[in-house]
Coordinates of C-alpha atoms (C1' of nucleotides) in Angstrom, one line a residue:
Chain A
M1 CA -1.5 16.1 -15.4
P2 CA -3.6 14.8 -18.2
L3 CA -5.2 11.1 -19.1
K4 CA -3.0 9.4 -21.4
L5 CA -4.7 6.3 -23.1
Y6 CA -3.2 4.2 -25.6
N7 CA -5.6 4.4 -28.9
S8 CA -5.5 1.1 -31.1
L9 CA -6.6 3.5 -34.0
T10 CA -3.3 5.3 -33.9
R11 CA -1.3 3.0 -32.3
Q12 CA 0.2 5.1 -29.6
K13 CA -0.9 6.8 -26.1
E14 CA -3.0 10.0 -26.6
V15 CA -3.8 12.9 -24.2
F16 CA -7.4 11.9 -23.4
E17 CA -9.7 15.0 -24.5
P18 CA -13.3 14.5 -24.2
L19 CA -15.7 16.0 -27.3
N20 CA -17.8 17.8 -24.9
A21 CA -16.0 18.2 -21.6
P22 CA -17.2 17.5 -18.6
Y23 CA -19.3 14.7 -20.6
V24 CA -17.6 11.4 -21.8
G25 CA -19.4 8.7 -23.6
M26 CA -18.3 5.0 -23.3
Y27 CA -19.1 2.2 -25.0
V28 CA -18.0 -1.1 -23.9
C29 CA -18.8 -4.5 -26.0
G30 CA -20.4 -6.6 -23.1
P31 CA -20.9 -10.3 -23.0
T32 CA -22.9 -12.7 -25.2
V33 CA -25.5 -14.2 -22.8
S34 CA -25.6 -17.6 -24.4
G35 CA -23.4 -19.0 -21.8
E36 CA -21.8 -18.5 -18.5
S37 CA -19.0 -15.7 -18.4
H38 CA -15.5 -17.0 -17.9
L39 CA -12.1 -15.8 -16.3
G40 CA -11.5 -14.3 -19.8
H41 CA -14.5 -12.0 -19.9
A42 CA -13.5 -10.6 -16.5
R43 CA -10.6 -8.7 -17.8
P44 CA -12.2 -6.5 -20.0
F45 CA -15.2 -5.6 -17.3
I46 CA -12.6 -5.1 -14.5
T47 CA -10.4 -3.0 -16.9
F48 CA -13.1 -0.6 -18.1
D49 CA -14.6 -0.3 -14.7
V50 CA -11.2 1.1 -13.5
L51 CA -11.3 3.5 -16.3
Y52 CA -15.1 4.5 -15.7
R53 CA -13.9 4.9 -12.3
Y54 CA -11.2 6.9 -12.7
L55 CA -12.8 9.1 -15.3
L56 CA -15.5 9.7 -12.4
H57 CA -12.6 10.3 -9.9
A58 CA -11.2 12.8 -12.4
G59 CA -14.9 14.9 -12.3
Y60 CA -15.9 13.7 -15.8
K61 CA -19.5 13.2 -16.1
V62 CA -19.7 9.7 -17.9
R63 CA -22.2 7.9 -19.8
Y64 CA -21.2 4.4 -19.8
V65 CA -22.9 2.0 -22.1
R66 CA -22.4 -1.7 -22.1
N67 CA -24.3 -4.1 -24.1
I68 CA -25.8 -7.3 -23.7
T69 CA -25.7 -9.7 -26.7
D70 CA -28.7 -11.6 -26.7
A71 CA -29.5 -12.2 -30.1
G72 CA -27.8 -14.9 -32.2
H73 CA -27.2 -18.8 -32.4
F74 CA -28.3 -19.9 -28.5
E75 CA -27.6 -23.1 -27.8
E76 CA -27.4 -24.4 -23.9
E77 CA -23.8 -25.4 -23.3
G78 CA -23.4 -29.1 -23.5
K79 CA -26.7 -29.8 -25.2
A80 CA -26.6 -30.6 -28.9
A81 CA -28.4 -28.6 -31.3
E82 CA -30.7 -31.6 -32.5
D83 CA -32.2 -32.0 -29.4
K84 CA -34.0 -28.5 -29.7
I85 CA -35.1 -29.0 -33.4
T86 CA -36.4 -32.4 -32.7
S87 CA -38.1 -32.1 -29.5
K88 CA -42.1 -31.4 -29.8
A89 CA -43.2 -30.4 -26.2
I90 CA -42.7 -26.5 -25.8
L91 CA -40.9 -27.0 -22.5
E92 CA -38.8 -29.4 -23.7
K93 CA -37.9 -27.0 -26.6
L94 CA -35.1 -24.3 -26.3
E95 CA -36.5 -21.1 -25.1
P96 CA -34.0 -18.4 -26.0
M97 CA -35.2 -16.0 -23.5
E98 CA -34.7 -18.4 -20.6
L99 CA -31.4 -19.0 -21.5
V100 CA -30.9 -15.0 -22.0
Q101 CA -32.4 -14.6 -18.5
K102 CA -30.2 -17.3 -16.9
Y103 CA -26.7 -15.9 -18.3
T104 CA -27.9 -12.4 -17.6
H105 CA -28.5 -13.0 -14.1
L106 CA -25.2 -14.7 -13.6
Y107 CA -23.3 -12.3 -15.4
H108 CA -25.0 -9.5 -13.3
W109 CA -24.2 -11.7 -10.3
A110 CA -20.3 -12.1 -11.3
M111 CA -20.1 -8.4 -11.8
D112 CA -21.2 -7.6 -8.5
Q113 CA -18.9 -10.0 -7.0
F114 CA -16.2 -8.1 -8.7
N115 CA -17.5 -4.8 -7.4
N116 CA -17.8 -3.5 -10.9
L117 CA -20.1 -0.3 -11.0
P118 CA -23.4 -0.8 -12.9
P119 CA -22.8 1.1 -16.7
S120 CA -25.1 4.0 -16.9
I121 CA -27.2 2.2 -19.6
E122 CA -27.2 -1.9 -20.2
P123 CA -28.9 -2.1 -23.6
T124 CA -29.9 -5.4 -25.0
A125 CA -29.3 -6.4 -28.9
T126 CA -33.2 -7.8 -28.9
G127 CA -34.5 -4.7 -27.8
H128 CA -32.8 -2.8 -30.6
I129 CA -33.9 -4.9 -33.4
I130 CA -36.0 -1.8 -34.9
E131 CA -32.6 0.4 -34.8
Q132 CA -30.5 -2.1 -36.1
I133 CA -33.1 -2.7 -39.2
E134 CA -33.1 0.9 -39.8
M135 CA -29.4 1.2 -39.8
I136 CA -29.2 -1.4 -42.3
K137 CA -31.9 0.4 -44.4
K138 CA -29.8 3.3 -44.5
I139 CA -26.6 1.6 -45.5
I140 CA -28.3 -0.4 -48.4
A141 CA -29.9 3.5 -49.3
D142 CA -26.6 4.5 -49.3
G143 CA -25.5 1.8 -51.9
Y144 CA -23.1 -0.2 -49.3
A145 CA -25.3 -3.1 -48.7
Y146 CA -27.0 -5.3 -51.1
E147 CA -29.8 -8.0 -50.3
A148 CA -29.2 -11.5 -51.5
N149 CA -31.7 -14.0 -51.2
G150 CA -33.0 -12.9 -47.8
S151 CA -29.7 -11.6 -46.2
V152 CA -28.5 -8.4 -46.6
Y153 CA -24.4 -8.1 -46.7
F154 CA -22.0 -5.0 -46.5
D155 CA -20.1 -4.3 -49.6
V156 CA -16.7 -3.8 -48.3
I157 CA -14.8 -3.3 -51.4
K158 CA -16.8 -0.6 -52.2
Y159 CA -16.5 0.9 -49.0
N160 CA -13.1 0.8 -49.1
E161 CA -12.7 2.2 -52.6
V162 CA -14.6 5.4 -51.3
Y163 CA -13.3 5.7 -47.8
A164 CA -9.7 4.7 -48.7
K165 CA -9.8 8.0 -50.3
K166 CA -10.7 9.6 -47.2
N167 CA -8.1 8.3 -45.2
Q168 CA -10.3 5.7 -43.7
P169 CA -9.6 2.3 -45.5
Y170 CA -11.3 -1.1 -44.5
G171 CA -8.7 -2.2 -42.1
I172 CA -8.0 1.4 -40.4
L173 CA -8.2 -0.1 -36.8
S174 CA -6.2 -3.5 -37.3
G175 CA -3.9 -2.5 -39.6
R176 CA -4.9 -4.7 -42.2
N177 CA -5.0 -4.2 -46.1
L178 CA -7.9 -5.5 -47.9
E179 CA -5.5 -7.4 -50.6
D180 CA -4.2 -9.6 -47.8
Q181 CA -7.6 -10.4 -46.7
L182 CA -8.8 -11.3 -50.0
D183 CA -5.9 -14.0 -50.1
T184 CA -6.4 -15.2 -46.5
T185 CA -10.1 -15.3 -45.5
R186 CA -11.4 -18.7 -45.3
E187 CA -14.4 -19.6 -47.2
L188 CA -17.7 -19.9 -45.2
E189 CA -21.1 -21.1 -45.9
N190 CA -23.6 -19.3 -48.4
Q191 CA -20.3 -17.4 -49.5
D192 CA -21.7 -17.5 -53.2
E193 CA -24.6 -14.9 -51.9
K194 CA -21.8 -12.5 -51.3
K195 CA -20.3 -10.5 -54.2
N196 CA -17.2 -10.9 -52.3
K197 CA -15.9 -13.1 -49.4
V198 CA -14.6 -9.9 -47.4
D199 CA -18.1 -8.6 -47.0
F200 CA -19.8 -9.4 -43.8
A201 CA -23.7 -10.0 -42.9
L202 CA -25.8 -6.9 -41.7
W203 CA -28.8 -9.3 -41.9
K204 CA -29.1 -13.2 -42.0
K205 CA -32.1 -15.1 -43.4
A206 CA -33.3 -17.2 -40.7
P207 CA -32.9 -21.2 -41.6
V208 CA -35.7 -23.0 -40.3
E209 CA -34.0 -24.6 -37.5
H210 CA -33.2 -20.9 -36.2
I211 CA -35.1 -20.2 -33.1
M212 CA -34.6 -16.3 -32.6
R213 CA -36.2 -14.1 -35.7
W214 CA -37.6 -11.2 -36.5
Q215 CA -39.7 -10.0 -39.6
S216 CA -37.7 -7.1 -41.6
P217 CA -37.9 -5.8 -44.9
W218 CA -35.9 -8.9 -46.2
G219 CA -38.1 -11.4 -44.6
E220 CA -37.6 -13.3 -41.4
G221 CA -34.1 -13.4 -39.9
F222 CA -32.1 -12.0 -37.4
P223 CA -29.3 -9.4 -37.4
G224 CA -25.9 -9.7 -38.2
W225 CA -23.0 -10.1 -35.7
H226 CA -21.5 -6.3 -35.8
I227 CA -24.7 -4.4 -36.3
E228 CA -26.3 -4.3 -32.6
C229 CA -22.9 -2.2 -31.4
S230 CA -23.2 0.2 -34.0
A231 CA -27.1 0.7 -33.3
M232 CA -27.1 1.0 -29.7
A233 CA -23.8 3.2 -29.6
T234 CA -25.2 5.7 -31.8
K235 CA -28.3 5.6 -30.3
Y236 CA -27.2 6.2 -26.7
L237 CA -23.7 8.2 -27.4
G238 CA -24.3 9.9 -30.8
K239 CA -22.8 9.6 -34.0
K240 CA -19.5 10.5 -32.5
F241 CA -18.3 9.6 -29.1
D242 CA -15.5 9.3 -26.6
I243 CA -14.2 5.8 -26.0
H244 CA -14.9 2.2 -27.3
G245 CA -13.5 -0.6 -25.5
G246 CA -13.4 -4.2 -25.9
G247 CA -11.2 -6.9 -25.8
M248 CA -7.9 -7.4 -28.3
D249 CA -10.0 -10.2 -30.0
L250 CA -12.6 -7.6 -30.6
Q251 CA -10.6 -5.3 -32.9
F252 CA -10.9 -7.4 -36.1
P253 CA -13.3 -8.2 -37.4
H254 CA -15.9 -6.9 -35.2
H255 CA -14.6 -3.1 -34.3
E256 CA -13.7 -3.2 -37.9
C257 CA -16.8 -3.6 -39.2
E258 CA -18.6 -1.4 -36.4
I259 CA -16.4 1.4 -38.1
A260 CA -17.8 0.6 -41.6
Q261 CA -21.2 0.7 -40.6
S262 CA -21.2 3.6 -38.6
T263 CA -19.0 5.7 -40.8
V264 CA -21.5 5.1 -43.8
C265 CA -24.5 5.8 -41.5
N266 CA -23.4 8.3 -39.5
H267 CA -20.5 10.0 -41.9
E268 CA -18.2 9.9 -38.8
M269 CA -15.7 7.7 -37.4
P270 CA -17.8 6.4 -34.2
A271 CA -15.5 6.9 -31.5
R272 CA -12.3 8.7 -31.2
Y273 CA -10.3 6.4 -28.7
W274 CA -10.3 2.9 -29.2
V275 CA -9.1 0.9 -26.1
H276 CA -8.4 -2.7 -26.2
N277 CA -7.3 -5.0 -23.3
N278 CA -5.1 -7.9 -24.0
M279 CA -5.9 -11.4 -23.1
I280 CA -5.9 -13.7 -20.1
T281 CA -3.9 -16.6 -21.0
I282 CA -3.5 -20.1 -19.4
N283 CA -0.5 -21.9 -19.9
G284 CA 0.7 -19.3 -22.6
R285 CA -2.5 -19.9 -24.6
K286 CA -5.7 -17.4 -24.7
M287 CA -8.4 -18.4 -22.6
G288 CA -11.2 -19.8 -24.8
K289 CA -13.7 -22.1 -25.9
S290 CA -11.9 -23.4 -28.8
Y291 CA -9.1 -24.2 -26.6
N292 CA -11.3 -25.9 -24.1
N293 CA -9.4 -24.3 -21.3
V294 CA -12.1 -22.2 -20.0
V295 CA -12.4 -21.6 -16.5
K296 CA -15.8 -20.3 -15.5
L297 CA -16.2 -17.5 -12.9
S298 CA -18.5 -19.7 -10.7
E299 CA -16.0 -22.7 -10.8
L300 CA -13.1 -20.0 -10.1
F301 CA -15.1 -18.5 -6.9
D302 CA -15.5 -22.3 -5.5
G303 CA -12.4 -24.2 -6.7
S304 CA -14.6 -26.6 -8.6
H305 CA -12.6 -26.4 -12.0
P306 CA -10.1 -29.4 -11.8
I307 CA -7.2 -27.1 -12.9
L308 CA -8.0 -25.2 -9.8
T309 CA -6.0 -26.1 -6.3
Q310 CA -8.4 -24.1 -4.1
A311 CA -11.3 -21.3 -4.8
Y312 CA -10.2 -17.9 -5.5
S313 CA -12.6 -15.0 -4.3
P314 CA -13.7 -12.3 -6.7
M315 CA -11.4 -9.6 -5.2
T316 CA -8.4 -11.9 -5.2
V317 CA -9.0 -11.9 -9.3
R318 CA -9.7 -8.2 -9.6
F319 CA -6.8 -7.8 -7.6
F320 CA -4.7 -10.4 -9.7
I321 CA -6.0 -8.3 -12.9
L322 CA -5.0 -4.9 -11.4
Q323 CA -1.5 -6.1 -10.7
S324 CA -0.5 -5.9 -14.5
Q325 CA -1.3 -3.1 -16.9
Y326 CA -4.1 -4.0 -19.1
R327 CA -2.4 -4.0 -22.6
G328 CA -0.1 -7.0 -21.6
T329 CA -1.3 -10.6 -21.9
L330 CA -1.7 -11.6 -17.9
D331 CA -1.1 -15.7 -17.4
F332 CA -3.3 -17.4 -15.3
S333 CA -2.0 -20.3 -12.7
N334 CA -2.6 -21.3 -9.2
E335 CA 0.8 -20.0 -8.1
A336 CA 0.1 -16.6 -9.6
L337 CA -3.5 -16.6 -7.7
Q338 CA -2.4 -17.7 -4.7
A339 CA -0.1 -14.8 -4.7
S340 CA -2.6 -12.4 -5.2
E341 CA -4.8 -13.6 -2.3
K342 CA -1.8 -13.3 0.2
A343 CA -0.8 -9.9 -1.2
L344 CA -4.3 -8.5 -1.1
R345 CA -5.0 -9.6 2.4
R346 CA -1.9 -7.6 3.5
L347 CA -2.7 -4.7 1.6
M348 CA -6.3 -4.8 2.9
D349 CA -5.3 -5.5 6.6
A350 CA -2.6 -2.5 6.6
F351 CA -5.5 -0.4 5.0
E352 CA -8.2 -1.4 6.9
W353 CA -6.2 -0.5 10.2
L354 CA -5.2 2.9 8.9
K355 CA -8.5 3.8 7.3
A356 CA -9.8 3.2 11.1
Q357 CA -7.4 5.7 12.7
S358 CA -7.5 9.3 13.6
F359 CA -4.6 11.6 13.0
V360 CA -4.1 14.7 14.4
A361 CA -2.8 17.7 11.6
D362 CA -0.5 19.9 13.9
T363 CA 2.3 17.3 14.6
M364 CA 5.7 17.7 12.7
A365 CA 7.5 15.0 11.1
K366 CA 10.6 13.8 13.0
D367 CA 11.7 11.5 10.0
V368 CA 11.6 14.1 7.6
Q369 CA 12.7 11.8 5.0
L370 CA 10.3 9.1 5.2
D371 CA 7.5 11.8 5.6
A372 CA 8.5 13.1 2.1
Q373 CA 8.9 9.6 0.6
L374 CA 5.4 8.8 1.7
K375 CA 4.2 11.8 0.2
T376 CA 5.9 11.0 -3.1
W377 CA 4.4 7.3 -3.4
V378 CA 1.0 8.9 -3.0
D379 CA 1.7 11.9 -5.3
E380 CA 2.8 9.0 -7.8
L381 CA -0.4 7.4 -7.8
P382 CA -2.6 9.9 -10.2
E383 CA 0.6 9.7 -12.8
F384 CA 0.6 6.4 -12.9
M385 CA -3.1 6.2 -13.6
E386 CA -2.8 9.0 -16.0
D387 CA -0.2 7.0 -18.0
D388 CA -2.5 4.7 -19.6
L389 CA -3.8 3.3 -16.5
N390 CA -0.9 1.5 -15.0
T391 CA -2.4 -0.1 -12.0
A392 CA 0.6 -2.4 -11.8
K393 CA 2.6 0.7 -10.5
V394 CA -0.3 2.0 -8.7
V395 CA -0.1 -1.4 -6.9
A396 CA 3.4 -1.5 -6.5
N397 CA 3.1 2.0 -4.7
L398 CA 0.5 0.7 -2.5
F399 CA 2.8 -1.9 -1.2
E400 CA 5.8 0.5 -0.6
M401 CA 3.7 2.0 1.7
V402 CA 2.4 -1.0 3.6
P403 CA 5.3 -1.6 5.6
V404 CA 5.4 2.0 6.9
I405 CA 1.8 1.8 8.1
N406 CA 2.2 -1.5 9.7
S407 CA 5.3 0.2 11.6
L408 CA 2.9 2.7 12.9
K409 CA 0.6 -0.1 14.0
D410 CA 3.4 -1.9 15.6
K411 CA 5.0 0.9 16.9
H412 CA 8.3 0.2 15.0
I413 CA 8.4 4.0 14.3
A414 CA 7.3 6.5 16.4
A415 CA 3.6 8.2 15.9
D416 CA 5.7 11.5 15.1
A417 CA 8.1 10.2 12.8
I418 CA 5.5 11.5 10.1
A419 CA 3.5 14.6 10.3
G420 CA 0.1 14.3 11.0
S421 CA -1.1 16.3 7.9
T422 CA 0.8 13.8 6.1
W423 CA -1.2 11.0 7.4
Q424 CA -4.1 12.4 7.0
W425 CA -3.4 12.8 3.3
V426 CA -2.2 9.3 3.0
Q427 CA -5.1 8.1 4.8
A428 CA -7.7 10.2 2.5
Q429 CA -5.9 9.1 -1.2
L430 CA -5.5 5.6 -0.2
I431 CA -9.1 5.5 0.6
I432 CA -10.0 7.1 -3.1
Y433 CA -7.3 4.8 -4.6
I434 CA -8.1 1.5 -3.1
E435 CA -11.9 1.7 -2.7
K436 CA -13.1 4.1 -5.3
V437 CA -10.6 3.7 -8.2
L438 CA -9.4 0.3 -7.7
G439 CA -12.5 -0.8 -6.5
L440 CA -11.2 -3.1 -3.8
R441 CA -13.4 -4.1 -0.9
V442 CA -12.8 -6.2 2.0
E443 CA -15.0 -9.5 1.6
S444 CA -17.2 -10.3 4.0
G445 CA -19.4 -13.7 4.3
A446 CA -22.7 -13.6 5.3
N447 CA -23.8 -13.1 9.1
R448 CA -20.3 -11.6 9.5
Q449 CA -21.6 -9.4 12.2
Q450 CA -22.7 -12.5 14.4
L451 CA -19.5 -14.3 13.3
N452 CA -17.7 -11.3 14.4
G453 CA -19.3 -11.5 17.8
V454 CA -18.5 -15.2 18.4
I455 CA -14.9 -14.7 17.4
H456 CA -14.8 -11.9 20.2
L457 CA -15.8 -14.1 22.8
L458 CA -13.5 -16.9 22.0
V459 CA -10.6 -14.3 22.1
E460 CA -12.0 -13.4 25.3
I461 CA -11.5 -17.1 26.7
R462 CA -8.4 -17.1 25.0
K463 CA -7.0 -14.0 26.7
E464 CA -8.4 -15.4 30.2
A465 CA -6.7 -18.5 29.6
K466 CA -3.4 -17.0 28.7
A467 CA -3.5 -14.9 31.7
K468 CA -3.8 -18.2 33.6
K469 CA -0.7 -19.5 31.6
D470 CA -3.6 -22.3 30.4
F471 CA -1.9 -22.5 27.0
A472 CA -3.5 -25.4 26.3
T473 CA -6.7 -23.8 26.2
S474 CA -5.2 -20.7 24.5
D475 CA -3.4 -22.5 21.8
K476 CA -6.8 -24.9 21.1
I477 CA -8.7 -21.8 20.4
R478 CA -6.1 -20.4 18.1
N479 CA -5.2 -23.3 16.1
Q480 CA -8.7 -24.8 15.7
L481 CA -9.9 -21.1 14.3
M482 CA -6.9 -21.4 12.1
E483 CA -8.1 -24.5 10.6
M484 CA -11.5 -22.8 9.7
G485 CA -9.3 -20.1 8.2
I486 CA -9.4 -17.4 10.9
Q487 CA -6.5 -16.4 12.1
I488 CA -5.7 -14.8 15.3
K489 CA -2.9 -12.0 15.7
D490 CA -1.5 -11.2 19.1
E491 CA -0.7 -7.4 18.9
K492 CA 2.0 -5.5 20.6
D493 CA -0.2 -3.8 22.8
G494 CA -1.8 -6.9 24.2
E495 CA -4.9 -6.4 22.0
V496 CA -5.8 -9.0 19.4
S497 CA -7.2 -8.9 16.1
F498 CA -8.3 -11.5 13.5
T499 CA -8.4 -11.8 9.6
F500 CA -10.7 -14.0 7.6
A501 CA -8.3 -16.5 5.2
Chain B
rG1 C1' 0.6 -18.0 -45.4
rG2 C1' -0.4 -12.9 -44.4
rU3 C1' -0.5 -9.2 -40.2
rC4 C1' 0.7 -8.1 -35.1
rG5 C1' 2.8 -8.4 -30.4
rG6 C1' 5.7 -11.3 -26.8
rG7 C1' 10.6 -13.5 -24.7
rU8 C1' 12.8 -10.0 -17.3
rG9 C1' 14.9 -14.0 -11.3
rG10 C1' 11.3 -20.2 -8.5
rC11 C1' 5.9 -17.9 -9.8
rC12 C1' 3.2 -13.4 -11.3
rG13 C1' 4.4 -9.2 -13.3
rA14 C1' 6.5 -3.1 -13.6
rG15 C1' 10.2 -0.6 -16.0
rU16 C1' 13.7 3.8 -17.9
rG17 C1' 19.7 4.5 -22.3
rG18 C1' 23.4 5.1 -16.6
rC19 C1' 20.5 5.4 -10.2
rU20 C1' 18.9 -1.9 -11.3
rA21 C1' 9.2 -1.5 -9.3
rG22 C1' 5.7 -4.4 -6.5
rG23 C1' 3.5 -9.0 -4.8
rC24 C1' 4.2 -14.3 -3.7
rA25 C1' 7.9 -18.0 -2.4
rG26 C1' 13.3 -19.1 -0.3
rA27 C1' 17.3 -17.8 3.6
rG28 C1' 18.5 -15.0 8.1
rC29 C1' 17.5 -11.8 12.1
rU30 C1' 13.9 -9.3 15.7
rC31 C1' 9.5 -9.3 18.1
rU32 C1' 6.9 -13.8 21.0
rG33 C1' 5.3 -18.7 26.4
rC34 C1' 5.0 -21.2 21.4
rA35 C1' 3.3 -19.9 16.7
rA36 C1' 1.2 -16.8 13.4
rA37 C1' 1.3 -11.9 11.9
rA38 C1' 4.4 -7.7 11.6
rG39 C1' 9.1 -5.4 10.7
rC40 C1' 14.2 -5.6 9.1
rU41 C1' 17.9 -7.7 6.2
rU42 C1' 18.8 -10.7 1.8
rC43 C1' 19.8 -14.5 -2.5
rC44 C1' 17.8 -15.0 -7.5
rA45 C1' 16.8 -11.6 -13.9
rC46 C1' 16.7 -9.3 -18.0
rA47 C1' 16.2 -15.6 -24.7
rG48 C1' 21.1 -16.3 -27.8
rC49 C1' 24.6 -13.8 -31.1
rG50 C1' 26.5 -9.4 -33.1
rG51 C1' 26.4 -4.1 -33.5
rU52 C1' 25.5 1.5 -31.8
rU53 C1' 27.1 3.9 -27.2
rC54 C1' 31.6 6.2 -22.5
rG55 C1' 27.2 3.1 -20.8
rA56 C1' 22.0 -1.1 -23.0
rA57 C1' 17.3 -5.4 -20.1
rU58 C1' 16.3 -0.7 -22.4
rC59 C1' 18.2 1.4 -29.8
rC60 C1' 19.5 -1.5 -34.3
rG61 C1' 20.2 -6.4 -36.9
rC62 C1' 19.9 -11.7 -37.0
rU63 C1' 18.7 -16.3 -34.7
rC64 C1' 16.0 -19.1 -31.9
rU65 C1' 11.2 -19.3 -29.3
rC66 C1' 6.2 -18.1 -27.6
rG67 C1' 1.7 -16.0 -28.5
rA68 C1' -2.5 -13.4 -30.8
rC69 C1' -5.8 -11.8 -35.0
rC70 C1' -7.0 -13.4 -40.0
rU71 C1' -13.8 -17.6 -38.1
rC72 C1' -18.3 -17.0 -33.1
rC73 C1' -14.4 -15.3 -29.4
rA74 C1' -13.5 -10.4 -23.6

RNA sequence: GGUCGGGUGGCCGAGUGGCUAGGCAGAGCUCUGCAAAAGCUUCCACAGCGGUUCGAAUCCGCUCUCGACCUCCA
């Protein structure tokens, strides 16, 4: 069964065929590190991490490039721009690299918390100024860009005239036509520099107060907002590569402009499959700075944002995102996150138990029907993934198996109800799908080993108390551990297990 | 205003023209010293109005309604 992905370019699900199998090139637009990442940012990075993981699982050799945008306007959050310009002392002045460093670290920390695999290459915009300038020079030389007062603009009208005839008009990705845009595009500053208001900047002349600036053939300035991705994608993935991903809000203008730039430079549509994840909403609205409804990841993890009734762990958030298909909006609420938290715990408890079992292959199934059902649930996992990464269905099937696993554990079903070979298959596949593909892991705090030892000791004391019918003591241990978020469970066979809330 | 996408049970979310995911919450039962956990059972649905069809939540039309993009944006 082949993998099918929804291609925004063609507006349909398409069978994924790499240009040079088994190699796959994938570019995903990374963060702008001028501020801290929020919940909304988590979605693309987790979505494309799962795609990356699935491609690896499918045997492809993937080069996954995810950039860091560290060039542009830089203002520390909450500080007014005037402060930076007026302050004289160097340490009081905004040092862009300091911010870049700070937020890059925070971003990497968050990615790690989410158990996102690091990309193969993580290029920075500031590290590729030369490539960007070269690209701009090429576009000018080909006649699709012009200089105006120290800035360089892309000539969208001309591009459209030429490439519309080649069935690649400007607007091909976002489904817009240029005439509409000419009517609706808002007025921006320095509009008069442009030949036309739909033109976009490749290079901007730096005003005096602009801190980040580089020398260029057009004077001191900084790159436009779209050229970095074109330059870095071309450099590391070639003129044409397989997958270009990002959030839906980047489709226009960002990706549209990338297509135009890259096509002029490389004479090819840069990517074959354009994959866009939908937004995370909060009370039905997209989470974004302009709506003032942003929950930063660090706030999410420690519960410090006023909208949050509690903290949510990174795996809870990851699982929350995986419970929906990436192309739909996903609505955030405390209720929804709490549901995910509980569900994930139930899933992982069952999974961890199953993982620790050893099954013998040579027993026959007494319950043939259940045996077959279990196999079906497992067999459907790849089918769901291949259907445009329907992780929601994958998760649903995992939950179908949870009661069966727990029934085996609690001896509600006999050990030989299901064939040993089936259990081995289920076990192996769940390890692949839960850990490798979905990237879920059991979260552990610091000093977990010591903590476990302490709990085991308390569990022993409680056992002894119970044996002596000293329920006051046994309940005290259980209840106080519960208050600390550690749950004691008396198993059927007299053993005791515990989980961390 | 232009372009596009939605409206599914208390909440979050899959979904196919007929067999009505899954999670959380609720109810009942089993197990249990009690509790929790676990298992079993169960309630609650497809925005509205028409139409196509033997049959539609799923196709078509209209209405209402929400949102996204058009500006940096995941």
